[in-house]
Amino acid sequence: MCGFVCLWKVEDAGGSLIETMLSRLGHRGPDATQVARPAGVPLAMGHCRLAIIGAEDGIQPIAVDSEILVANGEIYNHGDLRAILDPDIFQTTSDSETILHLFRSGAQRWINRLDGMFAFVLATPDRIVAARDPLGIKPLYMARRGEGLAFASELKAFDGLGFDDITALPPGGLFDSSNGSRQWYRVPSGAAAAEPGLDIEAVAGELRLTLEEAVAKWMVADVEVGSFLSGGLDSSVIAAIAQKVRLAAGQTPLKTFAVGTAGSSDLQAARRVADHIGSDHHEYSFSARDIAENLSHVIYHLESADADLVRSAVPTLFAARLARGHVKAVLTGEGADELFAGYAYHHAYAEDPRALADELTRSLGAMHNINLQRVDRMTMAESLEARTPFLDQELIAFAQSIPAALKLRCTDPNALESTGPTTEKWLLRKACADLLPADLVWRKKAQFDEGSGTVDALQQALRLIIGGEGKITRLREEALYREILRERFEDPEMILSQAGQWNANRVAA
């Protein structure tokens, strides 16, 4: 996991511009920093590296002949691609080098062969190409300066430096200076009602196999990979499968990490899951004062003042800080709610599976500047790589083929396999029921900021910052977040204009 900056046909006498931009991304990659200015190419590329794969020889930018690359993320099928492309042409053991050789192969749809989470910029003497993974797990922004182009991993790299038309490259998007932009990936449309005679047990079994393959794939690394563990279904399932993967490989138990206020339900549930799966568990209890002291740090790195996003970013930061003391990479449960109908508002769709399927498809496409932005920025703020196996391409394709009526299901509230009159993520729970105690599998969902105790602690923290007594209204809370953001950035309106909102464009509330 890394951060990078690229300047194409942008004047940078003395190199101060790219050095300034790259210095703002140092938290993304503390292991190595490198700047390249190839002779005869109107280009400067800078990269700060968090070494996960190819730790010894994977320093970037990577150059082959007159072509050069910077990349952020992980290519999980890099071993297969090496074998196909010819292992002898590779200079490093870095997974990122496969991007460069795929491009050089000349295949028309070369980017579709990449399996993973990534953002990259690739340059030749007369052309520059930039692209992003299917869901936008990894960030990539593009801007203009005069006749030139600039690319960076975070918005703060551009702040106050005279760039125009700053925008995020869309998920599954590719920009090519020679022929413009194209959308190389689109989220497959979700299925709605179950066809007559559908074998639900078989579908659940296949889902389980697909999920297990995704977790194993997303654990590939040259460093130890741990797991966030909130005690909720998503992170618990991921942790349970990951523990099996490690033990089957003869490795030490999985390291799991949980945070919350003292006595919070998330901490208690996480302990039970950790005991059940036998993980090496670590936890941290944060206070209102901890939140108050870190709120400015959260908002600066989050690059958003959206209240819902900030609330969920607070515990994510503490979890990342805890985990970084033990590992360099963690698994997270992001994507399960969007794939399997896990949010409270989804219950309004119980009688309309077609509308639910459409909403799940839409929300998957909108994750990049909401929850995925939160996870990326908060973990990278602590130099930690976050991995999201629920967003594996094969798992997405299979999950979208599952009827929405099996994801959010009308159920008997008194039945074992239910969380109420309508049960969210019903098929996912059924597919993974043997991994965890029944009362945890069918536990009613709580949002991370609620289950962790963040909501109440945040109210206390806001009173510490603002002063006074009584409840801080949402309007005042949002105003404070914007005030903090404006204090931290020279061009705050640029940052605010790019920020997503959790409820943006929702089909129904």
XYZ file of C-alpha atoms in Angstrom:
509
model
C 0.000 0.000 0.000
C 1.433 3.304 -1.017
C 0.960 6.873 -2.082
C 2.116 8.494 -5.296
C 2.242 11.728 -7.273
C 2.719 12.127 -11.014
C 3.285 15.326 -13.013
C 2.893 15.154 -16.797
C 3.905 18.226 -18.824
C 3.810 20.300 -15.624
C 6.675 22.735 -15.049
C 8.541 21.878 -11.855
C 11.839 23.726 -11.859
C 14.037 22.389 -9.093
C 11.564 19.646 -8.218
C 10.004 21.539 -5.326
C 6.419 20.963 -6.481
C 6.530 17.173 -6.584
C 8.554 17.072 -3.370
C 5.923 19.186 -1.600
C 3.064 17.065 -2.917
C 4.765 13.795 -2.025
C 5.606 14.981 1.489
C 1.882 15.305 2.186
C 1.421 11.597 1.440
C 4.274 10.241 3.532
C 1.879 8.513 5.948
C 0.796 6.206 3.104
C 4.272 4.753 2.683
C 6.947 5.181 5.348
C 9.243 2.389 4.099
C 10.771 4.143 1.070
C 10.379 7.354 -0.934
C 11.589 7.743 -4.506
C 11.245 10.358 -7.258
C 12.020 9.677 -10.930
C 12.437 12.158 -13.790
C 13.143 10.076 -16.921
C 15.318 11.761 -19.529
C 13.453 12.879 -22.615
C 10.012 12.477 -21.011
C 7.925 15.445 -19.710
C 7.370 13.563 -16.467
C 8.074 13.499 -12.764
C 6.876 10.518 -10.681
C 7.092 10.190 -6.919
C 6.219 7.209 -4.737
C 6.150 6.524 -0.991
C 5.989 2.828 -0.182
C 4.510 0.559 2.442
C 6.236 -2.737 1.641
C 3.781 -5.670 1.616
C 4.786 -7.824 -1.387
C 8.310 -7.857 -2.811
C 9.626 -6.095 0.260
C 13.282 -6.354 -0.768
C 13.185 -5.171 -4.385
C 9.811 -3.556 -4.969
C 10.821 0.105 -4.784
C 8.901 2.313 -7.211
C 8.716 3.918 -9.729
C 9.342 0.784 -11.795
C 10.803 1.318 -15.279
C 11.149 -1.053 -18.209
C 12.855 0.456 -21.249
C 11.131 3.811 -21.837
C 7.977 3.016 -19.845
C 7.551 3.757 -16.158
C 4.929 3.017 -13.496
C 3.772 4.033 -10.026
C 1.050 1.980 -8.353
C -0.858 1.696 -5.097
C -2.588 -1.484 -3.928
C -2.193 -5.203 -4.454
C -2.511 -7.457 -7.520
C -3.582 -10.800 -6.078
C -3.164 -12.829 -9.264
C 0.339 -11.525 -9.940
C 1.814 -15.033 -9.642
C -0.432 -16.399 -12.386
C 0.230 -13.358 -14.564
C 3.991 -13.788 -14.195
C 3.730 -17.369 -15.396
C 1.619 -16.340 -18.396
C 3.702 -13.297 -19.354
C 7.091 -15.063 -18.875
C 8.854 -14.903 -15.491
C 12.179 -14.032 -17.140
C 11.044 -10.557 -18.189
C 10.432 -9.444 -14.590
C 13.040 -7.350 -12.768
C 11.442 -7.470 -9.292
C 9.204 -9.630 -7.115
C 6.740 -6.761 -6.769
C 3.149 -7.543 -7.736
C 2.880 -4.054 -9.267
C 5.350 -4.885 -12.047
C 2.721 -7.125 -13.648
C 0.729 -3.976 -14.541
C 3.607 -2.683 -16.638
C 4.158 -5.956 -18.509
C 0.450 -6.432 -19.178
C 0.397 -2.961 -20.732
C 3.487 -3.784 -22.801
C 1.853 -6.991 -24.046
C -0.339 -4.905 -26.349
C -3.514 -6.830 -25.500
C -6.581 -4.696 -26.193
C -8.252 -5.303 -22.814
C -5.116 -5.901 -20.765
C -6.392 -4.117 -17.665
C -9.304 -6.555 -17.284
C -6.801 -9.270 -16.386
C -5.789 -7.528 -13.154
C -7.410 -9.019 -10.047
C -7.064 -6.905 -6.938
C -7.308 -3.409 -5.527
C -5.217 -0.796 -7.286
C -4.656 2.674 -8.645
C -1.773 3.409 -10.977
C -0.234 5.838 -13.450
C 1.871 4.548 -16.327
C 3.843 6.727 -18.726
C 5.636 6.321 -22.054
C 7.599 9.109 -23.792
C 4.432 10.374 -25.486
C 1.490 8.971 -23.497
C 0.172 8.696 -19.957
C -2.342 6.148 -18.687
C -4.098 6.129 -15.295
C -6.610 3.615 -13.950
C -8.443 2.480 -10.852
C -9.784 -0.851 -9.559
C -13.425 -1.887 -10.168
C -14.920 -0.529 -6.909
C -12.447 2.286 -6.275
C -10.965 0.648 -3.190
C -7.766 2.568 -3.874
C -8.019 6.332 -4.469
C -6.798 8.279 -7.486
C -7.292 11.968 -8.280
C -6.479 13.872 -11.455
C -5.991 17.610 -11.938
C -4.821 20.106 -14.542
C -2.199 22.812 -14.406
C -1.868 24.794 -17.607
C -1.498 22.276 -20.421
C -0.281 19.578 -18.046
C -1.841 16.849 -15.916
C -1.220 15.784 -12.341
C -2.236 12.657 -10.436
C -2.159 11.906 -6.709
C -3.451 9.413 -4.163
C -5.113 12.007 -1.920
C -6.646 15.433 -2.394
C -4.317 17.074 0.125
C -1.458 16.675 -2.359
C -3.078 19.375 -4.553
C -4.192 21.731 -1.778
C -3.295 25.370 -2.470
C -0.784 24.569 -5.217
C -2.564 26.088 -8.205
C -4.244 23.067 -9.751
C -7.545 23.200 -11.626
C -10.332 20.734 -12.472
C -9.462 18.398 -9.614
C -11.586 15.265 -9.756
C -11.539 11.612 -8.762
C -10.946 9.040 -11.454
C -14.106 6.892 -11.347
C -14.009 3.311 -10.050
C -13.318 0.941 -12.917
C -12.172 3.906 -14.989
C -9.140 4.334 -17.256
C -7.744 7.596 -18.606
C -5.421 7.556 -21.608
C -3.948 10.836 -22.881
C -3.889 9.390 -26.396
C -7.590 8.515 -26.658
C -9.448 9.809 -23.592
C -11.375 7.958 -20.887
C -13.286 4.702 -20.788
C -15.127 2.625 -18.214
C -13.442 -0.782 -18.223
C -15.600 -2.259 -15.410
C -19.241 -1.903 -14.453
C -20.918 -3.411 -11.405
C -23.094 -6.316 -12.600
C -26.811 -5.793 -12.053
C -28.297 -7.654 -9.119
C -30.914 -10.385 -9.356
C -34.300 -9.798 -7.700
C -36.800 -12.605 -7.006
C -35.801 -16.252 -6.610
C -36.770 -18.512 -9.484
C -39.125 -21.434 -8.716
C -37.363 -24.490 -7.319
C -34.146 -22.665 -6.444
C -31.972 -24.847 -4.194
C -31.242 -22.386 -1.391
C -28.894 -24.759 0.426
C -26.806 -25.145 -2.725
C -26.641 -21.380 -3.247
C -25.563 -20.886 0.369
C -22.890 -23.559 -0.018
C -21.495 -21.987 -3.176
C -21.476 -18.577 -1.502
C -19.430 -20.014 1.343
C -16.872 -21.525 -1.037
C -16.576 -18.275 -2.986
C -16.101 -16.292 0.223
C -13.447 -18.689 1.509
C -11.523 -18.382 -1.760
C -11.725 -14.592 -1.593
C -10.405 -14.421 1.970
C -7.511 -16.760 1.187
C -6.625 -14.759 -1.919
C -6.734 -11.423 -0.106
C -4.398 -12.740 2.604
C -1.492 -13.219 0.178
C 1.426 -11.092 1.422
C 5.066 -11.186 2.437
C 4.081 -9.759 5.836
C 1.606 -10.918 8.468
C -2.030 -9.992 7.841
C -4.379 -9.439 10.797
C -8.087 -8.642 10.946
C -10.350 -5.964 12.362
C -13.004 -7.540 14.600
C -16.004 -5.490 15.690
C -18.048 -8.479 16.856
C -20.552 -7.901 14.066
C -21.313 -10.524 11.443
C -19.104 -9.219 8.626
C -15.776 -8.870 10.419
C -16.450 -12.007 12.486
C -17.003 -14.159 9.398
C -13.866 -12.774 7.742
C -11.817 -13.359 10.913
C -13.136 -16.910 11.358
C -12.221 -17.883 7.804
C -8.853 -16.112 8.002
C -8.017 -17.995 11.182
C -8.680 -21.281 9.376
C -6.427 -20.188 6.508
C -3.547 -19.364 8.848
C -3.842 -22.520 10.909
C -4.111 -24.701 7.790
C -0.858 -23.153 6.576
C 0.862 -23.972 9.878
C 1.045 -20.320 10.906
C 0.457 -18.664 14.260
C -3.113 -17.667 15.200
C -4.671 -14.705 13.448
C -4.203 -11.364 15.210
C -7.556 -9.606 15.688
C -8.207 -6.014 16.743
C -11.259 -4.459 18.393
C -11.950 -0.969 19.728
C -14.757 0.758 21.570
C -15.582 2.632 24.704
C -15.172 0.720 27.960
C -17.945 -1.858 28.281
C -19.308 -1.311 24.762
C -21.249 -4.084 23.064
C -18.727 -4.327 20.231
C -15.842 -5.042 22.594
C -17.838 -7.704 24.413
C -18.992 -9.385 21.196
C -15.491 -9.222 19.699
C -14.051 -10.993 22.761
C -16.587 -13.799 22.366
C -15.736 -14.205 18.686
C -11.999 -14.133 19.404
C -12.418 -16.786 22.113
C -14.535 -18.913 19.794
C -12.108 -18.872 16.845
C -8.958 -18.841 19.012
C -7.407 -15.649 17.614
C -4.600 -13.631 19.195
C -6.879 -10.796 20.268
C -6.031 -7.168 21.021
C -8.352 -4.366 22.054
C -8.303 -0.695 22.951
C -10.846 1.342 24.903
C -11.048 4.980 23.849
C -12.606 7.868 25.735
C -14.359 11.115 24.870
C -11.076 12.952 25.484
C -9.303 10.634 23.032
C -11.887 11.556 20.397
C -11.561 15.269 21.121
C -7.782 15.106 20.803
C -7.920 13.195 17.506
C -10.922 14.766 15.766
C -8.894 17.269 13.739
C -6.516 14.475 12.717
C -9.484 12.330 11.615
C -11.053 15.071 9.489
C -7.747 16.079 7.882
C -6.975 12.538 6.795
C -10.595 11.652 5.959
C -10.850 14.643 3.590
C -14.540 14.963 4.397
C -16.798 16.722 6.901
C -19.819 14.476 6.348
C -21.190 13.703 9.820
C -21.921 10.019 9.214
C -18.507 9.481 7.677
C -16.687 11.267 10.507
C -18.596 9.288 13.145
C -17.575 5.964 11.625
C -14.037 7.185 10.911
C -13.305 7.797 14.603
C -13.333 4.129 15.714
C -11.672 3.128 12.436
C -8.714 5.384 13.264
C -8.326 3.871 16.729
C -8.580 0.349 15.286
C -5.927 1.161 12.677
C -3.623 2.643 15.299
C -4.019 -0.451 17.474
C -3.408 -2.863 14.600
C -0.375 -0.996 13.253
C 1.450 -1.783 16.472
C 1.332 -5.480 15.510
C 0.866 -5.896 11.716
C 1.168 -3.958 8.443
C -2.067 -5.211 6.850
C -5.576 -6.128 8.043
C -8.739 -7.643 6.630
C -11.987 -5.698 7.023
C -15.675 -6.476 6.434
C -16.494 -3.552 4.116
C -18.799 -4.444 1.238
C -20.978 -7.046 2.951
C -23.763 -4.551 3.683
C -23.854 -3.406 0.054
C -23.737 -6.944 -1.328
C -26.156 -8.606 1.091
C -28.516 -5.808 2.248
C -27.164 -5.049 5.700
C -28.236 -1.455 6.365
C -31.280 -0.480 8.396
C -32.831 1.448 5.491
C -32.802 -1.710 3.363
C -35.722 -3.095 5.410
C -38.006 -0.656 3.567
C -37.445 -2.785 0.448
C -38.662 -6.056 1.991
C -41.658 -6.278 -0.359
C -39.829 -5.068 -3.475
C -36.789 -7.238 -4.278
C -36.313 -5.603 -7.691
C -35.910 -2.173 -6.102
C -33.627 -3.657 -3.456
C -31.431 -5.297 -6.096
C -31.156 -1.991 -7.946
C -30.291 -0.144 -4.743
C -27.588 -2.647 -3.826
C -26.078 -2.291 -7.299
C -26.132 1.503 -6.994
C -24.617 1.518 -3.526
C -21.761 -0.767 -4.588
C -20.868 1.790 -7.231
C -20.957 4.615 -4.690
C -18.695 3.065 -2.050
C -15.516 4.671 -3.337
C -16.073 8.113 -1.819
C -17.970 6.973 1.267
C -17.057 3.862 3.256
C -14.091 2.883 1.115
C -12.695 6.402 1.432
C -13.076 6.175 5.211
C -11.285 2.840 5.429
C -8.487 3.837 3.070
C -7.786 7.213 4.685
C -7.986 6.079 8.314
C -5.795 3.017 7.842
C -3.317 4.854 5.646
C -3.139 7.653 8.216
C -1.517 5.012 10.422
C 0.539 3.410 7.593
C -1.643 0.299 7.625
C -2.990 -1.572 4.596
C -6.693 -2.499 4.698
C -8.001 -5.362 2.574
C -11.665 -5.925 1.722
C -12.258 -9.555 0.614
C -16.034 -9.057 0.322
C -15.194 -6.839 -2.664
C -13.336 -9.542 -4.549
C -14.467 -9.475 -8.197
C -15.549 -13.115 -8.268
C -17.453 -12.736 -5.019
C -19.198 -9.603 -6.303
C -20.242 -11.400 -9.477
C -21.624 -14.372 -7.561
C -23.332 -12.268 -4.876
C -25.033 -10.128 -7.510
C -26.443 -13.294 -9.098
C -28.129 -14.216 -5.794
C -31.779 -13.054 -5.660
C -32.210 -10.015 -3.427
C -35.189 -11.794 -1.849
C -32.675 -14.166 -0.191
C -30.531 -11.323 1.119
C -33.262 -9.382 2.930
C -35.888 -11.966 3.844
C -39.257 -11.761 5.555
C -38.894 -14.044 8.583
C -40.672 -15.217 11.715
C -39.219 -13.053 14.540
C -39.334 -16.090 16.839
C -37.449 -18.365 14.448
C -33.803 -19.177 15.083
C -32.728 -18.022 11.616
C -33.991 -14.461 11.977
C -33.193 -11.103 13.534
C -36.800 -9.873 13.369
C -39.762 -9.649 10.948
C -37.244 -8.992 8.184
C -33.717 -10.341 8.420
C -30.870 -8.540 6.697
C -28.006 -10.542 5.154
C -30.103 -13.690 5.621
C -28.284 -15.880 3.091
C -24.830 -14.738 4.251
C -25.765 -15.651 7.827
C -27.027 -19.044 6.683
C -23.919 -19.723 4.609
C -21.617 -19.006 7.565
C -23.770 -20.234 10.461
C -21.323 -22.952 11.508
C -18.424 -20.526 11.940
C -19.780 -18.706 15.003
C -22.152 -19.180 17.944
C -25.790 -18.992 16.827
C -26.602 -15.897 18.915
C -23.743 -14.023 17.216
C -24.680 -15.173 13.728
C -28.233 -13.948 14.227
C -27.285 -10.891 16.310
C -29.080 -7.686 15.383
C -26.749 -5.412 13.399
C -25.355 -2.228 14.943
C -23.480 0.430 12.989
C -19.798 0.545 13.890
C -20.108 3.987 15.485
C -23.082 2.794 17.568
C -21.852 -0.630 18.660
C -18.428 0.757 19.518
C -19.960 3.398 21.785
C -18.721 6.231 19.573
C -22.036 8.113 19.382
C -22.289 8.818 23.118
C -18.555 9.412 23.519
C -18.591 11.757 20.545
C -21.291 13.879 22.184
C -19.052 14.259 25.213
C -16.077 15.016 22.985
C -17.975 17.717 21.122
C -18.902 19.346 24.420
C -15.232 19.318 25.405
C -14.369 21.106 22.157
C -17.306 23.533 21.958
C -17.976 24.001 25.654
C -21.331 24.144 27.403
C -23.820 21.504 28.444
C -26.661 19.618 26.802
C -26.983 17.800 23.512
C -24.990 18.989 20.510
C -27.372 19.038 17.545
C -26.469 17.394 14.272
C -26.418 20.802 12.570
C -23.883 22.115 15.087
C -21.878 18.905 14.811
C -21.692 19.185 11.024
C -20.792 22.881 11.263
C -17.922 22.043 13.626
C -16.568 19.415 11.251
C -16.587 21.944 8.407
C -14.865 24.510 10.631
C -12.127 22.029 11.477
C -11.677 21.072 7.827
C -11.439 24.723 6.796
C -8.725 25.269 9.386
C -6.660 22.352 8.091
C -6.713 23.109 4.352
C -5.663 26.128 2.332
C -8.405 25.430 -0.242
C -11.142 23.768 1.832
C -13.839 24.281 -0.800
C -11.894 22.027 -3.162
C -11.851 19.299 -0.519
C -15.532 19.734 0.346
C -16.573 19.680 -3.319
C -15.124 16.177 -3.718
C -16.568 14.660 -0.551
C -19.264 12.014 -0.748
C -22.307 11.834 1.499
C -23.496 8.547 2.917
C -27.094 9.033 1.719
C -26.234 10.601 -1.635
C -28.576 9.513 -4.473
C -30.183 6.767 -2.414
C -33.161 5.285 -4.287
C -35.313 5.154 -1.158
C -34.832 5.983 2.505
